[in-house]
Amino acid sequence: MAVSLFSHDVSDLCLGKPALRPLSLSATIADALLALKFSNDYFVSVWDCRFATSGCGGGGAGDGEFECCRCVGKLCMVDVIFYLCRDENLFSPAAALQASVSEILSQIPGIVMHLEPSASLLEAIDLVLQGAQNLVVPIKTRLGSNSRRKHHKTPKNIIHGGREFCWLTQEDIIRYLLNSIGLFSPIAALSLDSLGVICTNALSVNYHSPASSAIGAISCCIANQTSVAVVDDEGILIGEISPFALAGCDKAVAAAIMTLSSGDLMTYIDRGGPPEDLVKVVKARLKESNLEGRLEEFTNSPSSTGSLSFTSSSDEEFSPSPSSRKCRRSSSYSARITRHAEAIVCHPRSSLIAVMIQAIAHRVNYVWVIEDDCSLIGIVTFLDMLKVFREHLETTE
């Protein structure tokens, strides 16, 4: 029964997960930009560390004062890009980058939640259904281990009580459920329309509309972990503007957002780098708006001044040597360019398990649902799938 699966705890999902490299809440946006540059993930975690006399969760921690660290949010490249798209920042992006990361940190409560490794999988799913995008979980380590982690110098302030943390996502949970999908027979083989999981009010923009008009929709997609559909005048799905594709761009894409159409932006952020003809269009339109020096400033402004404000005592942690920097940059870039403007689609008659496999294979949290003529019907997300599994569990309890 499905009940046996949900009795598992979240530590089972943490196996092999890398430890988070925290960014301090006191860091600048330039620091966040540099952290994202050398990260293999789309997001960096932001932490608030302060001295306390009781546990971070309110429980007692013994006598004495200690440093209590909590993850208070996450940032991606799109947060930086949209911040630079503000009118006041377009004229001085270098100065804007010196603002605190708190300026661009999401104010939506509950996006990031702490969870103990002994918590049940059911608890994790309930938190996700309540709005949590990332669950911060301590990584269990074996006492007496002779691993390199034990001998590695633990950066101060990163880990309270000698613990490292990883975070779990909707994809992690869906992937875990897929490995035991036989427990959910027969719902896994049912079609999307029969399960009622298709959301018909998916965010979309017209191909010819200004890209700047899509900023609000893309911001919502970051919160929903989806993308903005790009459609023609007849509602035919042309492609998508993905926050993950934008996250693979540098900050110069802010100028493209303010000058191109939605369709051109979709092409601009596609994998392989922006086409030269669109780069020329951006430069020409900036010149028309008396902002011709802005693209160069976006491109050449420093990512950071001084050292990066990780909560770490080891400069080697965030200042790679030239050789390792080249290797990490290549690895990070390769991971990010796999997301591009081509939309991943299915039909309303597609089975739930087929769409799960499709989404996981393409590393997305959603799949667009279209008619046979390619007109957009809606979208199905991991969140919709988790609701189905949660409801199935309730019927078997």
PDB file of N, CA, C and O in Angstrom, residues 162-228:
ATOM      1  N   GLY A 162      27.526  21.815  14.001  1.00  0.00           N
ATOM      2  CA  GLY A 162      28.327  20.892  13.210  1.00  0.00           C
ATOM      3  C   GLY A 162      27.556  20.200  12.102  1.00  0.00           C
ATOM      4  O   GLY A 162      27.996  19.171  11.585  1.00  0.00           O
ATOM      5  N   ARG A 163      26.412  20.747  11.695  1.00  0.00           N
ATOM      6  CA  ARG A 163      25.594  20.111  10.669  1.00  0.00           C
ATOM      7  C   ARG A 163      25.702  20.840   9.338  1.00  0.00           C
ATOM      8  O   ARG A 163      25.790  22.063   9.287  1.00  0.00           O
ATOM      9  N   GLU A 164      25.703  20.067   8.270  1.00  0.00           N
ATOM     10  CA  GLU A 164      25.556  20.621   6.929  1.00  0.00           C
ATOM     11  C   GLU A 164      24.118  20.404   6.485  1.00  0.00           C
ATOM     12  O   GLU A 164      23.418  19.540   7.015  1.00  0.00           O
ATOM     13  N   PHE A 165      23.695  21.181   5.501  1.00  0.00           N
ATOM     14  CA  PHE A 165      22.311  21.114   5.048  1.00  0.00           C
ATOM     15  C   PHE A 165      22.256  20.904   3.540  1.00  0.00           C
ATOM     16  O   PHE A 165      23.128  21.359   2.800  1.00  0.00           O
ATOM     17  N   CYS A 166      21.217  20.228   3.093  1.00  0.00           N
ATOM     18  CA  CYS A 166      20.894  20.172   1.667  1.00  0.00           C
ATOM     19  C   CYS A 166      19.450  20.630   1.532  1.00  0.00           C
ATOM     20  O   CYS A 166      18.769  20.853   2.529  1.00  0.00           O
ATOM     21  N   TRP A 167      19.010  20.801   0.291  1.00  0.00           N
ATOM     22  CA  TRP A 167      17.580  21.063   0.188  1.00  0.00           C
ATOM     23  C   TRP A 167      16.924  20.160  -0.827  1.00  0.00           C
ATOM     24  O   TRP A 167      17.513  19.689  -1.793  1.00  0.00           O
ATOM     25  N   LEU A 168      15.654  19.866  -0.524  1.00  0.00           N
ATOM     26  CA  LEU A 168      14.845  18.989  -1.339  1.00  0.00           C
ATOM     27  C   LEU A 168      13.840  19.818  -2.124  1.00  0.00           C
ATOM     28  O   LEU A 168      13.324  20.823  -1.638  1.00  0.00           O
ATOM     29  N   THR A 169      13.537  19.377  -3.346  1.00  0.00           N
ATOM     30  CA  THR A 169      12.627  20.086  -4.230  1.00  0.00           C
ATOM     31  C   THR A 169      11.438  19.196  -4.597  1.00  0.00           C
ATOM     32  O   THR A 169      11.404  18.008  -4.276  1.00  0.00           O
ATOM     33  N   GLN A 170      10.493  19.788  -5.312  1.00  0.00           N
ATOM     34  CA  GLN A 170       9.367  19.007  -5.820  1.00  0.00           C
ATOM     35  C   GLN A 170       9.864  17.886  -6.726  1.00  0.00           C
ATOM     36  O   GLN A 170       9.351  16.760  -6.680  1.00  0.00           O
ATOM     37  N   GLU A 171      10.875  18.177  -7.527  1.00  0.00           N
ATOM     38  CA  GLU A 171      11.415  17.160  -8.430  1.00  0.00           C
ATOM     39  C   GLU A 171      11.976  15.969  -7.655  1.00  0.00           C
ATOM     40  O   GLU A 171      11.791  14.813  -8.049  1.00  0.00           O
ATOM     41  N   ASP A 172      12.677  16.245  -6.548  1.00  0.00           N
ATOM     42  CA  ASP A 172      13.222  15.158  -5.733  1.00  0.00           C
ATOM     43  C   ASP A 172      12.114  14.230  -5.240  1.00  0.00           C
ATOM     44  O   ASP A 172      12.254  12.995  -5.251  1.00  0.00           O
ATOM     45  N   ILE A 173      11.013  14.824  -4.798  1.00  0.00           N
ATOM     46  CA  ILE A 173       9.911  14.018  -4.261  1.00  0.00           C
ATOM     47  C   ILE A 173       9.226  13.229  -5.370  1.00  0.00           C
ATOM     48  O   ILE A 173       8.929  12.027  -5.213  1.00  0.00           O
ATOM     49  N   ILE A 174       8.968  13.882  -6.510  1.00  0.00           N
ATOM     50  CA  ILE A 174       8.328  13.193  -7.638  1.00  0.00           C
ATOM     51  C   ILE A 174       9.209  12.053  -8.137  1.00  0.00           C
ATOM     52  O   ILE A 174       8.732  10.944  -8.432  1.00  0.00           O
ATOM     53  N   ARG A 175      10.507  12.282  -8.223  1.00  0.00           N
ATOM     54  CA  ARG A 175      11.429  11.238  -8.671  1.00  0.00           C
ATOM     55  C   ARG A 175      11.387  10.046  -7.698  1.00  0.00           C
ATOM     56  O   ARG A 175      11.428   8.886  -8.124  1.00  0.00           O
ATOM     57  N   TYR A 176      11.309  10.336  -6.421  1.00  0.00           N
ATOM     58  CA  TYR A 176      11.254   9.285  -5.405  1.00  0.00           C
ATOM     59  C   TYR A 176       9.953   8.479  -5.530  1.00  0.00           C
ATOM     60  O   TYR A 176       9.952   7.249  -5.441  1.00  0.00           O
ATOM     61  N   LEU A 177       8.845   9.181  -5.756  1.00  0.00           N
ATOM     62  CA  LEU A 177       7.558   8.501  -5.911  1.00  0.00           C
ATOM     63  C   LEU A 177       7.520   7.654  -7.177  1.00  0.00           C
ATOM     64  O   LEU A 177       6.915   6.575  -7.199  1.00  0.00           O
ATOM     65  N   LEU A 178       8.179   8.135  -8.229  1.00  0.00           N
ATOM     66  CA  LEU A 178       8.189   7.401  -9.488  1.00  0.00           C
ATOM     67  C   LEU A 178       8.848   6.035  -9.331  1.00  0.00           C
ATOM     68  O   LEU A 178       8.454   5.064  -9.985  1.00  0.00           O
ATOM     69  N   ASN A 179       9.833   5.953  -8.438  1.00  0.00           N
ATOM     70  CA  ASN A 179      10.511   4.678  -8.206  1.00  0.00           C
ATOM     71  C   ASN A 179       9.612   3.646  -7.537  1.00  0.00           C
ATOM     72  O   ASN A 179       9.921   2.456  -7.532  1.00  0.00           O
ATOM     73  N   SER A 180       8.501   4.135  -6.954  1.00  0.00           N
ATOM     74  CA  SER A 180       7.545   3.212  -6.307  1.00  0.00           C
ATOM     75  C   SER A 180       6.154   3.407  -6.882  1.00  0.00           C
ATOM     76  O   SER A 180       5.150   3.263  -6.180  1.00  0.00           O
ATOM     77  N   ILE A 181       6.098   3.722  -8.168  1.00  0.00           N
ATOM     78  CA  ILE A 181       4.821   4.105  -8.769  1.00  0.00           C
ATOM     79  C   ILE A 181       3.807   2.958  -8.766  1.00  0.00           C
ATOM     80  O   ILE A 181       2.592   3.185  -8.815  1.00  0.00           O
ATOM     81  N   GLY A 182       4.287   1.698  -8.678  1.00  0.00           N
ATOM     82  CA  GLY A 182       3.363   0.570  -8.658  1.00  0.00           C
ATOM     83  C   GLY A 182       2.430   0.589  -7.464  1.00  0.00           C
ATOM     84  O   GLY A 182       1.337  -0.002  -7.517  1.00  0.00           O
ATOM     85  N   LEU A 183       2.831   1.290  -6.394  1.00  0.00           N
ATOM     86  CA  LEU A 183       1.984   1.382  -5.209  1.00  0.00           C
ATOM     87  C   LEU A 183       0.753   2.251  -5.435  1.00  0.00           C
ATOM     88  O   LEU A 183      -0.180   2.236  -4.630  1.00  0.00           O
ATOM     89  N   PHE A 184       0.771   3.010  -6.537  1.00  0.00           N
ATOM     90  CA  PHE A 184      -0.323   3.950  -6.784  1.00  0.00           C
ATOM     91  C   PHE A 184      -1.199   3.511  -7.956  1.00  0.00           C
ATOM     92  O   PHE A 184      -1.855   4.330  -8.583  1.00  0.00           O
ATOM     93  N   SER A 185      -1.188   2.239  -8.231  1.00  0.00           N
ATOM     94  CA  SER A 185      -2.063   1.716  -9.280  1.00  0.00           C
ATOM     95  C   SER A 185      -3.529   1.796  -8.807  1.00  0.00           C
ATOM     96  O   SER A 185      -3.807   1.542  -7.624  1.00  0.00           O
ATOM     97  N   PRO A 186      -4.460   2.186  -9.672  1.00  0.00           N
ATOM     98  CA  PRO A 186      -4.301   2.414 -11.108  1.00  0.00           C
ATOM     99  C   PRO A 186      -4.158   3.883 -11.502  1.00  0.00           C
ATOM    100  O   PRO A 186      -4.168   4.201 -12.684  1.00  0.00           O
ATOM    101  N   ILE A 187      -4.071   4.819 -10.534  1.00  0.00           N
ATOM    102  CA  ILE A 187      -4.149   6.237 -10.887  1.00  0.00           C
ATOM    103  C   ILE A 187      -2.995   6.681 -11.779  1.00  0.00           C
ATOM    104  O   ILE A 187      -3.148   7.602 -12.584  1.00  0.00           O
ATOM    105  N   ALA A 188      -1.832   6.023 -11.663  1.00  0.00           N
ATOM    106  CA  ALA A 188      -0.682   6.443 -12.463  1.00  0.00           C
ATOM    107  C   ALA A 188      -0.917   6.256 -13.953  1.00  0.00           C
ATOM    108  O   ALA A 188      -0.339   6.956 -14.780  1.00  0.00           O
ATOM    109  N   ALA A 189      -1.789   5.319 -14.306  1.00  0.00           N
ATOM    110  CA  ALA A 189      -2.064   5.043 -15.718  1.00  0.00           C
ATOM    111  C   ALA A 189      -3.242   5.844 -16.260  1.00  0.00           C
ATOM    112  O   ALA A 189      -3.523   5.803 -17.463  1.00  0.00           O
ATOM    113  N   LEU A 190      -3.926   6.594 -15.403  1.00  0.00           N
ATOM    114  CA  LEU A 190      -5.073   7.391 -15.851  1.00  0.00           C
ATOM    115  C   LEU A 190      -4.618   8.625 -16.601  1.00  0.00           C
ATOM    116  O   LEU A 190      -3.507   9.125 -16.405  1.00  0.00           O
ATOM    117  N   SER A 191      -5.473   9.158 -17.459  1.00  0.00           N
ATOM    118  CA  SER A 191      -5.132  10.340 -18.261  1.00  0.00           C
ATOM    119  C   SER A 191      -5.240  11.615 -17.439  1.00  0.00           C
ATOM    120  O   SER A 191      -5.922  11.659 -16.408  1.00  0.00           O
ATOM    121  N   LEU A 192      -4.583  12.661 -17.914  1.00  0.00           N
ATOM    122  CA  LEU A 192      -4.605  13.943 -17.221  1.00  0.00           C
ATOM    123  C   LEU A 192      -6.014  14.507 -17.125  1.00  0.00           C
ATOM    124  O   LEU A 192      -6.408  15.020 -16.067  1.00  0.00           O
ATOM    125  N   ASP A 193      -6.767  14.426 -18.228  1.00  0.00           N
ATOM    126  CA  ASP A 193      -8.116  15.009 -18.187  1.00  0.00           C
ATOM    127  C   ASP A 193      -9.039  14.238 -17.255  1.00  0.00           C
ATOM    128  O   ASP A 193      -9.894  14.826 -16.581  1.00  0.00           O
ATOM    129  N   SER A 194      -8.882  12.920 -17.154  1.00  0.00           N
ATOM    130  CA  SER A 194      -9.732  12.148 -16.252  1.00  0.00           C
ATOM    131  C   SER A 194      -9.395  12.420 -14.793  1.00  0.00           C
ATOM    132  O   SER A 194     -10.264  12.312 -13.920  1.00  0.00           O
ATOM    133  N   LEU A 195      -8.142  12.779 -14.520  1.00  0.00           N
ATOM    134  CA  LEU A 195      -7.719  13.096 -13.154  1.00  0.00           C
ATOM    135  C   LEU A 195      -8.025  14.552 -12.782  1.00  0.00           C
ATOM    136  O   LEU A 195      -7.984  14.916 -11.611  1.00  0.00           O
ATOM    137  N   GLY A 196      -8.319  15.382 -13.772  1.00  0.00           N
ATOM    138  CA  GLY A 196      -8.633  16.790 -13.517  1.00  0.00           C
ATOM    139  C   GLY A 196      -7.450  17.601 -13.025  1.00  0.00           C
ATOM    140  O   GLY A 196      -7.621  18.504 -12.192  1.00  0.00           O
ATOM    141  N   VAL A 197      -6.257  17.311 -13.524  1.00  0.00           N
ATOM    142  CA  VAL A 197      -5.052  17.998 -13.045  1.00  0.00           C
ATOM    143  C   VAL A 197      -4.545  19.076 -13.999  1.00  0.00           C
ATOM    144  O   VAL A 197      -3.501  19.678 -13.763  1.00  0.00           O
ATOM    145  N   ILE A 198      -5.265  19.332 -15.075  1.00  0.00           N
ATOM    146  CA  ILE A 198      -4.820  20.336 -16.047  1.00  0.00           C
ATOM    147  C   ILE A 198      -5.266  21.717 -15.597  1.00  0.00           C
ATOM    148  O   ILE A 198      -6.464  21.970 -15.426  1.00  0.00           O
ATOM    149  N   CYS A 199      -4.304  22.611 -15.382  1.00  0.00           N
ATOM    150  CA  CYS A 199      -4.611  24.009 -15.032  1.00  0.00           C
ATOM    151  C   CYS A 199      -4.786  24.786 -16.324  1.00  0.00           C
ATOM    152  O   CYS A 199      -3.855  24.878 -17.141  1.00  0.00           O
ATOM    153  N   THR A 200      -5.963  25.353 -16.537  1.00  0.00           N
ATOM    154  CA  THR A 200      -6.271  26.009 -17.812  1.00  0.00           C
ATOM    155  C   THR A 200      -5.957  27.507 -17.831  1.00  0.00           C
ATOM    156  O   THR A 200      -6.126  28.157 -18.853  1.00  0.00           O
ATOM    157  N   ASN A 201      -5.499  28.064 -16.713  1.00  0.00           N
ATOM    158  CA  ASN A 201      -5.178  29.504 -16.689  1.00  0.00           C
ATOM    159  C   ASN A 201      -3.665  29.718 -16.637  1.00  0.00           C
ATOM    160  O   ASN A 201      -3.160  30.528 -15.857  1.00  0.00           O
ATOM    161  N   ALA A 202      -2.943  28.977 -17.459  1.00  0.00           N
ATOM    162  CA  ALA A 202      -1.493  29.109 -17.519  1.00  0.00           C
ATOM    163  C   ALA A 202      -1.107  30.506 -18.006  1.00  0.00           C
ATOM    164  O   ALA A 202      -1.807  31.115 -18.830  1.00  0.00           O
ATOM    165  N   LEU A 203      -0.004  31.014 -17.495  1.00  0.00           N
ATOM    166  CA  LEU A 203       0.472  32.340 -17.890  1.00  0.00           C
ATOM    167  C   LEU A 203       1.034  32.295 -19.299  1.00  0.00           C
ATOM    168  O   LEU A 203       1.819  31.403 -19.642  1.00  0.00           O
ATOM    169  N   SER A 204       0.644  33.279 -20.118  1.00  0.00           N
ATOM    170  CA  SER A 204       1.107  33.320 -21.502  1.00  0.00           C
ATOM    171  C   SER A 204       1.250  34.761 -21.969  1.00  0.00           C
ATOM    172  O   SER A 204       0.652  35.685 -21.393  1.00  0.00           O
ATOM    173  N   VAL A 205       2.059  34.950 -23.007  1.00  0.00           N
ATOM    174  CA  VAL A 205       2.233  36.267 -23.638  1.00  0.00           C
ATOM    175  C   VAL A 205       2.173  36.090 -25.143  1.00  0.00           C
ATOM    176  O   VAL A 205       2.487  35.013 -25.659  1.00  0.00           O
ATOM    177  N   ASN A 206       1.766  37.137 -25.830  1.00  0.00           N
ATOM    178  CA  ASN A 206       1.736  37.107 -27.285  1.00  0.00           C
ATOM    179  C   ASN A 206       3.144  37.243 -27.842  1.00  0.00           C
ATOM    180  O   ASN A 206       3.975  37.965 -27.291  1.00  0.00           O
ATOM    181  N   TYR A 207       3.419  36.540 -28.905  1.00  0.00           N
ATOM    182  CA  TYR A 207       4.745  36.527 -29.523  1.00  0.00           C
ATOM    183  C   TYR A 207       5.256  37.933 -29.830  1.00  0.00           C
ATOM    184  O   TYR A 207       6.444  38.221 -29.685  1.00  0.00           O
ATOM    185  N   HIS A 208       4.349  38.829 -30.238  1.00  0.00           N
ATOM    186  CA  HIS A 208       4.754  40.164 -30.675  1.00  0.00           C
ATOM    187  C   HIS A 208       4.708  41.217 -29.563  1.00  0.00           C
ATOM    188  O   HIS A 208       5.074  42.368 -29.793  1.00  0.00           O
ATOM    189  N   SER A 209       4.272  40.842 -28.379  1.00  0.00           N
ATOM    190  CA  SER A 209       4.191  41.814 -27.285  1.00  0.00           C
ATOM    191  C   SER A 209       5.584  42.148 -26.754  1.00  0.00           C
ATOM    192  O   SER A 209       6.520  41.348 -26.884  1.00  0.00           O
ATOM    193  N   PRO A 210       5.758  43.342 -26.160  1.00  0.00           N
ATOM    194  CA  PRO A 210       7.071  43.699 -25.596  1.00  0.00           C
ATOM    195  C   PRO A 210       7.482  42.716 -24.508  1.00  0.00           C
ATOM    196  O   PRO A 210       6.663  42.312 -23.678  1.00  0.00           O
ATOM    197  N   ALA A 211       8.744  42.342 -24.503  1.00  0.00           N
ATOM    198  CA  ALA A 211       9.235  41.411 -23.483  1.00  0.00           C
ATOM    199  C   ALA A 211       9.091  42.007 -22.091  1.00  0.00           C
ATOM    200  O   ALA A 211       8.854  41.279 -21.119  1.00  0.00           O
ATOM    201  N   SER A 212       9.212  43.327 -21.990  1.00  0.00           N
ATOM    202  CA  SER A 212       9.095  43.980 -20.679  1.00  0.00           C
ATOM    203  C   SER A 212       7.718  43.763 -20.068  1.00  0.00           C
ATOM    204  O   SER A 212       7.563  43.758 -18.842  1.00  0.00           O
ATOM    205  N   SER A 213       6.701  43.560 -20.915  1.00  0.00           N
ATOM    206  CA  SER A 213       5.351  43.336 -20.405  1.00  0.00           C
ATOM    207  C   SER A 213       5.204  41.960 -19.780  1.00  0.00           C
ATOM    208  O   SER A 213       4.209  41.677 -19.106  1.00  0.00           O
ATOM    209  N   ALA A 214       6.189  41.085 -19.994  1.00  0.00           N
ATOM    210  CA  ALA A 214       6.130  39.727 -19.444  1.00  0.00           C
ATOM    211  C   ALA A 214       6.839  39.603 -18.111  1.00  0.00           C
ATOM    212  O   ALA A 214       6.842  38.527 -17.508  1.00  0.00           O
ATOM    213  N   ILE A 215       7.450  40.704 -17.613  1.00  0.00           N
ATOM    214  CA  ILE A 215       8.216  40.628 -16.376  1.00  0.00           C
ATOM    215  C   ILE A 215       7.354  40.143 -15.208  1.00  0.00           C
ATOM    216  O   ILE A 215       7.760  39.273 -14.429  1.00  0.00           O
ATOM    217  N   GLY A 216       6.143  40.679 -15.096  1.00  0.00           N
ATOM    218  CA  GLY A 216       5.263  40.268 -14.016  1.00  0.00           C
ATOM    219  C   GLY A 216       4.917  38.794 -14.096  1.00  0.00           C
ATOM    220  O   GLY A 216       4.918  38.081 -13.081  1.00  0.00           O
ATOM    221  N   ALA A 217       4.629  38.319 -15.316  1.00  0.00           N
ATOM    222  CA  ALA A 217       4.284  36.908 -15.499  1.00  0.00           C
ATOM    223  C   ALA A 217       5.469  36.002 -15.178  1.00  0.00           C
ATOM    224  O   ALA A 217       5.317  34.955 -14.543  1.00  0.00           O
ATOM    225  N   ILE A 218       6.671  36.415 -15.610  1.00  0.00           N
ATOM    226  CA  ILE A 218       7.855  35.602 -15.332  1.00  0.00           C
ATOM    227  C   ILE A 218       8.127  35.566 -13.832  1.00  0.00           C
ATOM    228  O   ILE A 218       8.527  34.532 -13.288  1.00  0.00           O
ATOM    229  N   SER A 219       7.909  36.681 -13.159  1.00  0.00           N
ATOM    230  CA  SER A 219       8.092  36.714 -11.703  1.00  0.00           C
ATOM    231  C   SER A 219       7.154  35.732 -11.017  1.00  0.00           C
ATOM    232  O   SER A 219       7.546  35.030 -10.077  1.00  0.00           O
ATOM    233  N   CYS A 220       5.911  35.660 -11.492  1.00  0.00           N
ATOM    234  CA  CYS A 220       4.957  34.691 -10.936  1.00  0.00           C
ATOM    235  C   CYS A 220       5.416  33.267 -11.213  1.00  0.00           C
ATOM    236  O   CYS A 220       5.242  32.367 -10.377  1.00  0.00           O
ATOM    237  N   CYS A 221       6.034  33.067 -12.378  1.00  0.00           N
ATOM    238  CA  CYS A 221       6.496  31.729 -12.739  1.00  0.00           C
ATOM    239  C   CYS A 221       7.647  31.275 -11.849  1.00  0.00           C
ATOM    240  O   CYS A 221       7.807  30.072 -11.601  1.00  0.00           O
ATOM    241  N   ILE A 222       8.452  32.217 -11.380  1.00  0.00           N
ATOM    242  CA  ILE A 222       9.517  31.847 -10.444  1.00  0.00           C
ATOM    243  C   ILE A 222       8.887  31.288  -9.174  1.00  0.00           C
ATOM    244  O   ILE A 222       9.323  30.268  -8.636  1.00  0.00           O
ATOM    245  N   ALA A 223       7.836  31.956  -8.702  1.00  0.00           N
ATOM    246  CA  ALA A 223       7.145  31.497  -7.495  1.00  0.00           C
ATOM    247  C   ALA A 223       6.430  30.172  -7.731  1.00  0.00           C
ATOM    248  O   ALA A 223       6.378  29.318  -6.849  1.00  0.00           O
ATOM    249  N   ASN A 224       5.892  29.986  -8.969  1.00  0.00           N
ATOM    250  CA  ASN A 224       5.154  28.764  -9.275  1.00  0.00           C
ATOM    251  C   ASN A 224       6.044  27.662  -9.841  1.00  0.00           C
ATOM    252  O   ASN A 224       5.569  26.553 -10.078  1.00  0.00           O
ATOM    253  N   GLN A 225       7.313  27.988 -10.102  1.00  0.00           N
ATOM    254  CA  GLN A 225       8.276  27.059 -10.704  1.00  0.00           C
ATOM    255  C   GLN A 225       7.790  26.540 -12.050  1.00  0.00           C
ATOM    256  O   GLN A 225       7.869  25.345 -12.345  1.00  0.00           O
ATOM    257  N   THR A 226       7.257  27.461 -12.866  1.00  0.00           N
ATOM    258  CA  THR A 226       6.810  27.129 -14.216  1.00  0.00           C
ATOM    259  C   THR A 226       7.454  28.109 -15.192  1.00  0.00           C
ATOM    260  O   THR A 226       8.466  28.708 -14.879  1.00  0.00           O
ATOM    261  N   SER A 227       6.866  28.260 -16.382  1.00  0.00           N
ATOM    262  CA  SER A 227       7.356  29.189 -17.391  1.00  0.00           C
ATOM    263  C   SER A 227       6.186  29.941 -18.002  1.00  0.00           C
ATOM    264  O   SER A 227       5.020  29.607 -17.763  1.00  0.00           O
ATOM    265  N   VAL A 228       6.516  30.952 -18.813  1.00  0.00           N
ATOM    266  CA  VAL A 228       5.496  31.726 -19.519  1.00  0.00           C
ATOM    267  C   VAL A 228       5.384  31.186 -20.943  1.00  0.00           C
ATOM    268  O   VAL A 228       6.385  31.118 -21.667  1.00  0.00           O
TER     269      VAL A 228
END
